[in-house]
Tab-separated table of C-alpha atoms in Angstrom:
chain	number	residue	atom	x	y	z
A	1	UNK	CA	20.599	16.004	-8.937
A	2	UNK	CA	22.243	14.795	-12.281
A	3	UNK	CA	19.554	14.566	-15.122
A	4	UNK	CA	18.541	11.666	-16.611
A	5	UNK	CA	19.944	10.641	-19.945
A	6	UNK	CA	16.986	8.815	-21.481
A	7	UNK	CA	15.646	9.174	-24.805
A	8	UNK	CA	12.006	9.137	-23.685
A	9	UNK	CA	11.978	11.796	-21.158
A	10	UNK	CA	10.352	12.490	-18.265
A	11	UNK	CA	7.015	14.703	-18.249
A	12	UNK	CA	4.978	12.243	-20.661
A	13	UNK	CA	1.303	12.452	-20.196
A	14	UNK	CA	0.812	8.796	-19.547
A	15	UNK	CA	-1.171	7.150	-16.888
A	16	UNK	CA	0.508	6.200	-13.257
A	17	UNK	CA	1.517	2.502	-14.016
A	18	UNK	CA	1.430	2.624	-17.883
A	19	UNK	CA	2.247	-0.635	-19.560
A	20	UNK	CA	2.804	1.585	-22.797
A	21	UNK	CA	5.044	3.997	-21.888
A	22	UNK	CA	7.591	1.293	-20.170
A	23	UNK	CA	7.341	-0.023	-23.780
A	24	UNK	CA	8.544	3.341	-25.589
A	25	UNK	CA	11.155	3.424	-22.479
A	26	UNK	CA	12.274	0.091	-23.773
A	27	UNK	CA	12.296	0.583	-27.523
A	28	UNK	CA	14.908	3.070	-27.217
A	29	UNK	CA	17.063	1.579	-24.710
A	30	UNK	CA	17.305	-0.844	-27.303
A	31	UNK	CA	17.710	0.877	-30.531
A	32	UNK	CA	20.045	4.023	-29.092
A	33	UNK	CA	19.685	7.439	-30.896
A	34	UNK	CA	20.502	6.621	-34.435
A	35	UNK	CA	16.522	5.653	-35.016
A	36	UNK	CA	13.746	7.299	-36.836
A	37	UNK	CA	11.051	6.495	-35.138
A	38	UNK	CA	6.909	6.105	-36.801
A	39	UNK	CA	4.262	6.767	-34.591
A	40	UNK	CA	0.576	5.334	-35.322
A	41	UNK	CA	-2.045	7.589	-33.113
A	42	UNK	CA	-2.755	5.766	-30.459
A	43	UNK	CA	-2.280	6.005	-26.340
A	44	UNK	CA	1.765	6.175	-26.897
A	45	UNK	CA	1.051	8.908	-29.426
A	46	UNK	CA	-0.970	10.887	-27.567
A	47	UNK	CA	0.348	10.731	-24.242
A	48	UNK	CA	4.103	11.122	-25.690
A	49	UNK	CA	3.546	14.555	-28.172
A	50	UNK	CA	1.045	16.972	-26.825
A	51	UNK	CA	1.918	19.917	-29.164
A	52	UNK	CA	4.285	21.760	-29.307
A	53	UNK	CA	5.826	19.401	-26.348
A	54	UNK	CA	7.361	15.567	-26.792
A	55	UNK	CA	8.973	13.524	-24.484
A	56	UNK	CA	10.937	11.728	-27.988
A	57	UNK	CA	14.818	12.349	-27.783
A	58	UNK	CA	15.119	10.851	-31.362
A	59	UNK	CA	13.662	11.788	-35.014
A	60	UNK	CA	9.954	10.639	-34.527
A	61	UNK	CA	6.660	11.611	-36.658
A	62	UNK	CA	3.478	10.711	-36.449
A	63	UNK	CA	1.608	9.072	-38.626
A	64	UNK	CA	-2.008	7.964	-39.257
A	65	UNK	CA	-4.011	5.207	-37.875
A	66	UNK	CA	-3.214	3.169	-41.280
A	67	UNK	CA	-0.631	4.637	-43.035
A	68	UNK	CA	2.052	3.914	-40.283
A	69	UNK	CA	4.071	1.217	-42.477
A	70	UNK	CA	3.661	3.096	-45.471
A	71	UNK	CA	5.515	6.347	-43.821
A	72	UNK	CA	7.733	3.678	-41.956
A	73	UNK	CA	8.596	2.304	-45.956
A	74	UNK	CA	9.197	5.923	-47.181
A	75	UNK	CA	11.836	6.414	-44.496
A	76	UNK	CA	13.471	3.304	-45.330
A	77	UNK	CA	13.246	3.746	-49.004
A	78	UNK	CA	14.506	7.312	-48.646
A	79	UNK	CA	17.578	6.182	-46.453
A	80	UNK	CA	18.545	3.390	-48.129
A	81	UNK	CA	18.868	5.542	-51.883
A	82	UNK	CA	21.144	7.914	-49.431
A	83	UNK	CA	23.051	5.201	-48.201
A	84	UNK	CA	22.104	6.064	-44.725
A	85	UNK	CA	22.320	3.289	-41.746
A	86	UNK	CA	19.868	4.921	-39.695
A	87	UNK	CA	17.211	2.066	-38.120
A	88	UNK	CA	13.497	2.508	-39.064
A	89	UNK	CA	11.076	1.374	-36.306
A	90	UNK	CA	7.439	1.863	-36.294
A	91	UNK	CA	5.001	1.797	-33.590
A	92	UNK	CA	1.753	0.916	-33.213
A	93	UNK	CA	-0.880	0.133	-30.762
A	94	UNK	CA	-2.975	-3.236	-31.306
A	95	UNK	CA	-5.853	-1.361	-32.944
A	96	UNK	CA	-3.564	0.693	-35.584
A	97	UNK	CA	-1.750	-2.842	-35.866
A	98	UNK	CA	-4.377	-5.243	-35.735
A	99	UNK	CA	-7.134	-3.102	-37.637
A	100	UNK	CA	-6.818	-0.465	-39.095
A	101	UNK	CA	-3.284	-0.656	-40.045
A	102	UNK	CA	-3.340	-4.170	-40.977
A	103	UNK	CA	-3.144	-3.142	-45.111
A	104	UNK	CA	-0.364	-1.271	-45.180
A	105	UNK	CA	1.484	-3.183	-42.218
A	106	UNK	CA	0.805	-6.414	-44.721
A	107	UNK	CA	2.178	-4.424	-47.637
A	108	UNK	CA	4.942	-3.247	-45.706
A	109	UNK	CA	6.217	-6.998	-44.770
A	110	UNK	CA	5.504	-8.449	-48.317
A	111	UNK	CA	7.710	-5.931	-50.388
A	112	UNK	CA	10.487	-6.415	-47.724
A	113	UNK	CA	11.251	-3.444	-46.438
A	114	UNK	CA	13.970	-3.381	-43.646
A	115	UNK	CA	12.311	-1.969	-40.579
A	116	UNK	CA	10.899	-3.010	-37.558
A	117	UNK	CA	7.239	-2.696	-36.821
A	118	UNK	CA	6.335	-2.961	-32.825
A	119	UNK	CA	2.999	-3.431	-31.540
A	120	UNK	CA	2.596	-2.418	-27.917
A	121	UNK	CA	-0.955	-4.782	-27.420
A	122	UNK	CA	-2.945	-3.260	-24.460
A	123	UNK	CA	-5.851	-5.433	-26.174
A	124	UNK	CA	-8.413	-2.713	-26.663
A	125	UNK	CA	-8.389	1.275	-27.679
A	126	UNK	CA	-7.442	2.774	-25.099
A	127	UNK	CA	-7.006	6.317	-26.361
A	128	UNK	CA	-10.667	6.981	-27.500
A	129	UNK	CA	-11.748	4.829	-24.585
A	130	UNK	CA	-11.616	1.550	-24.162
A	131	UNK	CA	-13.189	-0.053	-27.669
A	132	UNK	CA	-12.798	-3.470	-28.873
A	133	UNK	CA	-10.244	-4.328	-31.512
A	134	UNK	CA	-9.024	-7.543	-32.958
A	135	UNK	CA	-6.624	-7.943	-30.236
A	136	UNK	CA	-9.273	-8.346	-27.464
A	137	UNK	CA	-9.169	-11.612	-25.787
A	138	UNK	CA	-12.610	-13.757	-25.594
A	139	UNK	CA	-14.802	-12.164	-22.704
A	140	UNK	CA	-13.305	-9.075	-22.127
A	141	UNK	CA	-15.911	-6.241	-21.338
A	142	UNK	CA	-14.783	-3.385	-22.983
A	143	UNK	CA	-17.473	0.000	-24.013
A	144	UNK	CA	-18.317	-1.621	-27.417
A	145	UNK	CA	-18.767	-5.242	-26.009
A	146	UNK	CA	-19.839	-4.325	-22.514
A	147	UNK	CA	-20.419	-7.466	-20.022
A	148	UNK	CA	-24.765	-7.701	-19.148
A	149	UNK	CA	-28.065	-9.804	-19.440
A	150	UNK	CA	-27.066	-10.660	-22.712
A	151	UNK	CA	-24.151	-10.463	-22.943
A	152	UNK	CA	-20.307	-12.437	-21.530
A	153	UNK	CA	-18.232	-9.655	-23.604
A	154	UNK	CA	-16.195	-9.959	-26.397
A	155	UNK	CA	-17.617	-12.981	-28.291
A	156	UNK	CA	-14.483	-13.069	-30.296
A	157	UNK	CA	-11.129	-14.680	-29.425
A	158	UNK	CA	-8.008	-12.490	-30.436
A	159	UNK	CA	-7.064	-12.057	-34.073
A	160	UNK	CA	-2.917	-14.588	-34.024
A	161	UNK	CA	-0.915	-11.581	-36.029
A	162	UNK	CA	2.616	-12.832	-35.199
A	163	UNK	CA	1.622	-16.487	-37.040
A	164	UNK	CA	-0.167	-13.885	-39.613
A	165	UNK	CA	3.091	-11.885	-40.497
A	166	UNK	CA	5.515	-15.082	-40.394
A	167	UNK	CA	3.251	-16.038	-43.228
A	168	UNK	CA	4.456	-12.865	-45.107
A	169	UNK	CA	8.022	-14.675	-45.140
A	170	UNK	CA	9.252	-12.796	-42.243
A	171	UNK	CA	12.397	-13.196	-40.915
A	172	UNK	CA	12.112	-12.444	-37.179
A	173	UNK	CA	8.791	-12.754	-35.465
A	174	UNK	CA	8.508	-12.159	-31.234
A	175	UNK	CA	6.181	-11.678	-28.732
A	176	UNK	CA	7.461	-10.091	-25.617
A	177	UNK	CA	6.089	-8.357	-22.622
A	178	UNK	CA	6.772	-5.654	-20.134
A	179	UNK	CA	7.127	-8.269	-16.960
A	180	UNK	CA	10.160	-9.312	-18.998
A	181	UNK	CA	12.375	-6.011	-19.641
A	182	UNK	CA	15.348	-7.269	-20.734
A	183	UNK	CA	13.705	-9.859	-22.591
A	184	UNK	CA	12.078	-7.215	-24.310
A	185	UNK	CA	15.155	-5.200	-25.016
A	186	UNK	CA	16.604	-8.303	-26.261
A	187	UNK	CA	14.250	-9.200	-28.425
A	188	UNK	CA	14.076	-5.526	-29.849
A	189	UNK	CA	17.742	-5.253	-30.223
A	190	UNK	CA	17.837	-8.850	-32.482
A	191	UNK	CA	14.730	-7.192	-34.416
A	192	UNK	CA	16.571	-3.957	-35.740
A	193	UNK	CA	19.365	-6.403	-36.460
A	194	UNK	CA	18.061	-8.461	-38.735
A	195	UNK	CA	17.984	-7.347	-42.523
A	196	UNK	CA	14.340	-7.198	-43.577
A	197	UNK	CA	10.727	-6.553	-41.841
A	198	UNK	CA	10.467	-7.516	-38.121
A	199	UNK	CA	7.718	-7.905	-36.031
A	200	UNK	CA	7.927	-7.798	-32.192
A	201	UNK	CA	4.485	-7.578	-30.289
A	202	UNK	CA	5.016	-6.633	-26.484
A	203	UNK	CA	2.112	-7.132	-24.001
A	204	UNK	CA	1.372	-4.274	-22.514
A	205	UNK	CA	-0.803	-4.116	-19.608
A	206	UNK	CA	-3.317	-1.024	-19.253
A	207	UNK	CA	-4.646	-0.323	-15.849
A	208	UNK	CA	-7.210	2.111	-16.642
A	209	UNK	CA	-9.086	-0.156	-19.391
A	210	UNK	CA	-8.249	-3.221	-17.507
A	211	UNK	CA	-9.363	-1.927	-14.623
A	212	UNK	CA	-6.747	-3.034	-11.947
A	213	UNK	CA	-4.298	-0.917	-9.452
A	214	UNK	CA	-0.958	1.120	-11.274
A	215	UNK	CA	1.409	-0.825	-8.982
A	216	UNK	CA	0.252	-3.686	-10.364
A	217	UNK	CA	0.901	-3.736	-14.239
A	218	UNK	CA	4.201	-6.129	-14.425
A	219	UNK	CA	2.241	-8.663	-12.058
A	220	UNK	CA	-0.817	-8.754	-14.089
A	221	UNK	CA	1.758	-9.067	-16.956
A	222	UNK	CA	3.152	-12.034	-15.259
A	223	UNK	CA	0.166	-13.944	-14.175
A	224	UNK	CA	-1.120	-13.223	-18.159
A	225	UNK	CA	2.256	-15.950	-18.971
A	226	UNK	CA	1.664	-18.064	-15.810
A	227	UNK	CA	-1.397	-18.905	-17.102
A	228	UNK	CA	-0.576	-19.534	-20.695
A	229	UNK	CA	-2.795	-16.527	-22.142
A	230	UNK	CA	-0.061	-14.872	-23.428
A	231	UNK	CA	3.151	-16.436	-24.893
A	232	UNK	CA	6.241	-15.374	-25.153
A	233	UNK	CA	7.816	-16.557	-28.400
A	234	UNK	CA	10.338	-16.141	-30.785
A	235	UNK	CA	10.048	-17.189	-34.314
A	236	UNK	CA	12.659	-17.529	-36.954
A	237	UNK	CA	11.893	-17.679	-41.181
A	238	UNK	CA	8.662	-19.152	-39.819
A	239	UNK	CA	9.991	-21.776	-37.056
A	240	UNK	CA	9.370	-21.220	-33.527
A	241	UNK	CA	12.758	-20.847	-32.219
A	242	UNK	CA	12.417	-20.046	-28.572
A	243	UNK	CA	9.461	-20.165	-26.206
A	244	UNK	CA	8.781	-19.026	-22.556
A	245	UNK	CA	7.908	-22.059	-20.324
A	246	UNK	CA	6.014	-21.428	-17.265
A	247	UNK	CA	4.691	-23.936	-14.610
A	248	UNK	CA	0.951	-22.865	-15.547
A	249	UNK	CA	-1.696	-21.584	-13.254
A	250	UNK	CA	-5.485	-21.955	-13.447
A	251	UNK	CA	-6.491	-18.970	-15.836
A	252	UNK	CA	-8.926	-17.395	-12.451
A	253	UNK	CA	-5.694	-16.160	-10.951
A	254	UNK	CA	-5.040	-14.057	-14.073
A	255	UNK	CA	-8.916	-12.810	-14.681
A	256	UNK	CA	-10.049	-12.025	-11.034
A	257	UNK	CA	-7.371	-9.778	-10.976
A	258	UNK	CA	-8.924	-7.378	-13.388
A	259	UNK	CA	-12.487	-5.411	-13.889
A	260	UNK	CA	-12.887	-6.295	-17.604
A	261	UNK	CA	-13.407	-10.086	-16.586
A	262	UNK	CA	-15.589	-8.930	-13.411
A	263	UNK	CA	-18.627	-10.146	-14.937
A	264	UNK	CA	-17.349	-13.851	-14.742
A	265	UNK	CA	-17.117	-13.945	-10.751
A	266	UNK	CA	-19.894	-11.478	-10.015
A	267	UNK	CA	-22.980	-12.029	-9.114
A	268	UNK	CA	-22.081	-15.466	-9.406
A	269	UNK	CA	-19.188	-17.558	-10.789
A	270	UNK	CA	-19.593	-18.175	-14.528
A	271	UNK	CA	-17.402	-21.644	-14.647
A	272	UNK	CA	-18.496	-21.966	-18.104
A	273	UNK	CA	-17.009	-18.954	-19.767
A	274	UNK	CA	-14.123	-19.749	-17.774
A	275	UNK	CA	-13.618	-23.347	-18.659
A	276	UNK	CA	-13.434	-21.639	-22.248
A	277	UNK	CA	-10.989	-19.348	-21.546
A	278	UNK	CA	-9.013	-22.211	-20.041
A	279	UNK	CA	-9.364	-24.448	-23.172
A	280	UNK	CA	-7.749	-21.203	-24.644
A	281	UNK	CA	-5.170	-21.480	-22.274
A	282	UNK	CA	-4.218	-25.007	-22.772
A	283	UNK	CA	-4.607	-24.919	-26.605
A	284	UNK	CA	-1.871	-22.114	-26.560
A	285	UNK	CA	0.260	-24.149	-24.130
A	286	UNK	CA	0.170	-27.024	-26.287
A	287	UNK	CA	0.466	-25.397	-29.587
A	288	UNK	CA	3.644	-23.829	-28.161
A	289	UNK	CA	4.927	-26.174	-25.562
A	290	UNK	CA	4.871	-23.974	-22.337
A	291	UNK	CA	4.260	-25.936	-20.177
A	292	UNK	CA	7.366	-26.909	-17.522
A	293	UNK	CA	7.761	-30.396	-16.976
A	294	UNK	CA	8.862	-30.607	-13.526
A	295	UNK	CA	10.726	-33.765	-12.631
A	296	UNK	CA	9.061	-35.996	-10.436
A	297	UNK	CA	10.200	-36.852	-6.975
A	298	UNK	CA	10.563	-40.571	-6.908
A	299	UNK	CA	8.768	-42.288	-4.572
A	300	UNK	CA	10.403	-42.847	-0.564
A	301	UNK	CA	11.040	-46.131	-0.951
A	302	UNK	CA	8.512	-47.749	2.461
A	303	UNK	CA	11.333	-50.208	3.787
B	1	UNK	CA	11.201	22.437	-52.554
B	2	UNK	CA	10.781	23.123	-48.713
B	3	UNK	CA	7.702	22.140	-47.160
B	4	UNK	CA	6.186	23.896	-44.356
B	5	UNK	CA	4.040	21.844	-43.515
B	6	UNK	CA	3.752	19.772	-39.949
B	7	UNK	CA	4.544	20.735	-36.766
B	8	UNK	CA	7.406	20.258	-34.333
B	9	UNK	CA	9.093	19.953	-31.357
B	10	UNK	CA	12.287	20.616	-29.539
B	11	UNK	CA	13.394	17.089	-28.281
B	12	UNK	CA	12.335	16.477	-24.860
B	13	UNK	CA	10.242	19.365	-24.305
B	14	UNK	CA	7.579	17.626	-22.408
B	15	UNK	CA	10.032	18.231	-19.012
B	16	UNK	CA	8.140	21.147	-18.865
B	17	UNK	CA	5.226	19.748	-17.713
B	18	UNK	CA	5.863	18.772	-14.436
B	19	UNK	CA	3.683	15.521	-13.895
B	20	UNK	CA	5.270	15.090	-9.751
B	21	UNK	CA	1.675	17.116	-9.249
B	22	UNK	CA	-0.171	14.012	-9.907
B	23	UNK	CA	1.017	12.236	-7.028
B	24	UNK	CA	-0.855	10.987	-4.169
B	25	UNK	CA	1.555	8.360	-2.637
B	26	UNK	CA	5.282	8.922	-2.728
B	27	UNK	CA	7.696	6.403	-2.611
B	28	UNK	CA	10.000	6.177	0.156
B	29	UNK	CA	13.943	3.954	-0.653
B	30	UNK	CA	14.999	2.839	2.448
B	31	UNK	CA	19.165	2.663	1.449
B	32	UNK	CA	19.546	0.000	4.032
B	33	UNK	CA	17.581	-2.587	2.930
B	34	UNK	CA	18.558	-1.790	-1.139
B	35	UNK	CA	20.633	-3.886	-2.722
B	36	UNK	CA	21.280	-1.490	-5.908
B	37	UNK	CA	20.406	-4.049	-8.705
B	38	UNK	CA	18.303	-1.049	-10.803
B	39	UNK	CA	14.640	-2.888	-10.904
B	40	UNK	CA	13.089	0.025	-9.874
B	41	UNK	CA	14.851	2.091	-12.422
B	42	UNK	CA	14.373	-0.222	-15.263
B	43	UNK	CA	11.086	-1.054	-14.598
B	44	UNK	CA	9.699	2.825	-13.913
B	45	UNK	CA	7.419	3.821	-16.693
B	46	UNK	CA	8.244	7.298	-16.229
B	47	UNK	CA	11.878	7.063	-16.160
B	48	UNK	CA	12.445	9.353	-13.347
B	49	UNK	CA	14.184	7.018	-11.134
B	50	UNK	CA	18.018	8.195	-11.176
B	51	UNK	CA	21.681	7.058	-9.755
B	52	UNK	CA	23.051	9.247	-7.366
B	53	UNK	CA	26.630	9.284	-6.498
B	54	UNK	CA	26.677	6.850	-4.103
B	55	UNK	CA	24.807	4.189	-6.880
B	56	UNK	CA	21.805	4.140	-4.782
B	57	UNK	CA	18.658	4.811	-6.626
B	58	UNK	CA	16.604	8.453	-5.858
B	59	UNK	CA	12.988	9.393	-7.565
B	60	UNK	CA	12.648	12.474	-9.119
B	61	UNK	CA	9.989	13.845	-7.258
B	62	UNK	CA	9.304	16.566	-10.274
B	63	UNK	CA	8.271	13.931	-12.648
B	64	UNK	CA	7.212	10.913	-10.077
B	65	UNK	CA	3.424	10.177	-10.472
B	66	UNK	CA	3.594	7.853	-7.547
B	67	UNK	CA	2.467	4.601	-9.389
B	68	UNK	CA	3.840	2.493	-6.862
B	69	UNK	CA	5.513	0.008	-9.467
B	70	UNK	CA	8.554	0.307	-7.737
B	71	UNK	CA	7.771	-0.432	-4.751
B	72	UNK	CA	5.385	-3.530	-5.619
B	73	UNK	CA	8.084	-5.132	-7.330
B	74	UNK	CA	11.534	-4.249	-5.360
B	75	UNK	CA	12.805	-7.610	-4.942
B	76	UNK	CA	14.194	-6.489	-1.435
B	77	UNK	CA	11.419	-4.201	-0.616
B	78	UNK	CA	13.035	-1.363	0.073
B	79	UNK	CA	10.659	0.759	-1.203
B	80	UNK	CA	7.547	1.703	0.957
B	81	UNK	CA	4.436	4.040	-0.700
B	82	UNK	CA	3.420	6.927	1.887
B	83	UNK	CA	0.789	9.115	1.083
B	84	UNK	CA	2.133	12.467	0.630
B	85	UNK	CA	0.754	16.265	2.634
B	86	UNK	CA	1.144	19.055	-0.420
């Protein structure tokens, strides 16, 4: 049987159904082998580079938590002085990007350095198991902000880093996720191609600390757009350029689907928490403009 | 100056660990109902799904964890999980 050529290789330690490691698949089918790629710790980390194995085809090295767009801005720095036209891209999960990383990430963007910083959001740790981070979404039950008497999860809604970095002056912003490949290789592609920091920020669906099937990751990564939790954008110097529109679904579809939101269907339905989450859902649809207007039928005219 | 500090890797290395062990369901491609438009390959986070000659799509069953992904979204469904006897 004729071996693969892919630059993420075969033999990773992920999970069976990882979100995350259909992201690193898709990074390098769109940047090809002239990349250096950074590596925050995180899942992707982790599961990708047990030593002395790697399942990386391309220059990669691992960085810190928080240091990963300061090593990214060596590399670029270091390149550029050569006169090299290698691509820098630097990876991240949501808790590197949307915690602990967030200094150097910012510092990164506002002296302009031209790489491309992805965030593969799985909305929670995953690695050290399953803690909250900024990138959470309002209810989740997760070990740090576990579901009970008194408690309805994560009291906090998730921290808006795309709108966040755009204010840095980027000039490409996107969100993307997995249920979408090419849109995500797409998107990627346009990224590394643009002179100056990028930001692309894929959803990435985690079955273990979501608690839902393998098979199931690009549905649940569906059903999170059908029902207007997650957005896929594109943003431009600033200007939403290009935006996903769905015909929406009530947000239950999306929530009963997974453990983390158990707690609002069992014992009994909690149709308070959920009317929240669905204000969150229609605030994001009309912020962006998501939602499909379907023409009307006219009415059969009664003779 | 060189530094020695750091470790690394020969590229691709982790082949050697041979993550097909995992499985508990193994996907079965039924060639007659495929259409060959890739989903399955494109969409496989481990990246073991390959072209054979013929441009039909095979598993390898070395590195196939048996996630099922595949087979849940096959627009055709031509892909069927069977749980496997080691």
């Amino acid at each position: 049987m004729a071996e693969t050529c892919e630059l993420f290789d075969c033999g990773h330690r992920a999970c069976g159904g990882c979100g995350a490691a259909l992201v690193s698949r898709l990074i390098l089918k769109a940047t090809g082998k002239d990349v250096i790629v950074v590596s925050a710790t995180g899942c992707m980390e982790v599961f990708s580079t047990p030593y002395p194995e790697t399942a990386w085809k391309v220059p990669w090295i691992h960085s810190l938590f928080e240091n990963n767009s300061a090593v990214a801005s060596g590399i670029e720095a270091a390149l550029k002085k050569q006169g090299r036209k290698e691509k820098v891209v630097a990876i991240g999960g949501d808790g590197s990007t949307f915690d602990i990383g967030m200094l150097c990430l910012s510092g990164a963007f506002e002296r302009g350095h031209d790489f491309t910083y992805i965030c593969y959001d799985n909305e929670a740790y995953m690695n050290t198991g399953i803690q909250r981070s900024g990138a959470t979404p309002y209810d989740a039950s997760t070990t740090t902000s576990p579901a009970g008497k008194c408690s309805i999860g994560n009291s906090r809604p998730k921290k808006d880093l795309p709108q966040i970095l755009a204010a840095h002056g980027a000039p490409y912003v996107a969100t993307a996720s997995i249920a979408y490949p090419s849109d995500v290789v797409k998107k990627i592609e346009k990224a590394i191609n643009t002179p100056g920091p990028c930001y692309v920020q894929i959803h990435a669906p985690c079955c273990t600390g979501w608690g839902f099937e393998g098979e199931k990751t690009l549905a649940i990564g569906k059903l999170a757009i059908e029902t207007g939790l997650w957005v896929n954008y594109e943003m431009e110097d600033g200007v939403v350029t290009r935006v996903k529109k769905v015909v929406r679904k009530p947000v239950e579809t999306y929530l009963k689907e997974q453990k983390r939101f158990r707690h609002l269907f069992k014992p009994k339905v909690n149709a308070e928490e959920i009317a929240k989450i669905q204000a969150i859902a229609d605030k994001n649809a009309e912020k962006y403009g998501t939602d499909l207007k379907l023409k009307s039928k006219p009415d059969p005219v009664v003779p | 100056m060189a530094l020695g500090l750091g470790c690394s890797s020969r590229p691709g290395k982790a082949r050697n660990n041979k993550t097909g062990s995992w499985r508990v369901f193994k996907p079965i491609f039924d060639h007659d109902k495929c259409t060959k438009c890739g989903m399955c390959k494109t969409i496989c986070p481990e990246g073991c799904i390959e072209e054979s000659e013929d441009e039909f799509f095979v598993p390898n069953e070395t590195y196939c964890k048996g996630c099922g992904m595949c087979a849940e979204e096959c627009p055709s469904d031509a892909i069927t999980m069977e749980q496997e006897e080691k």
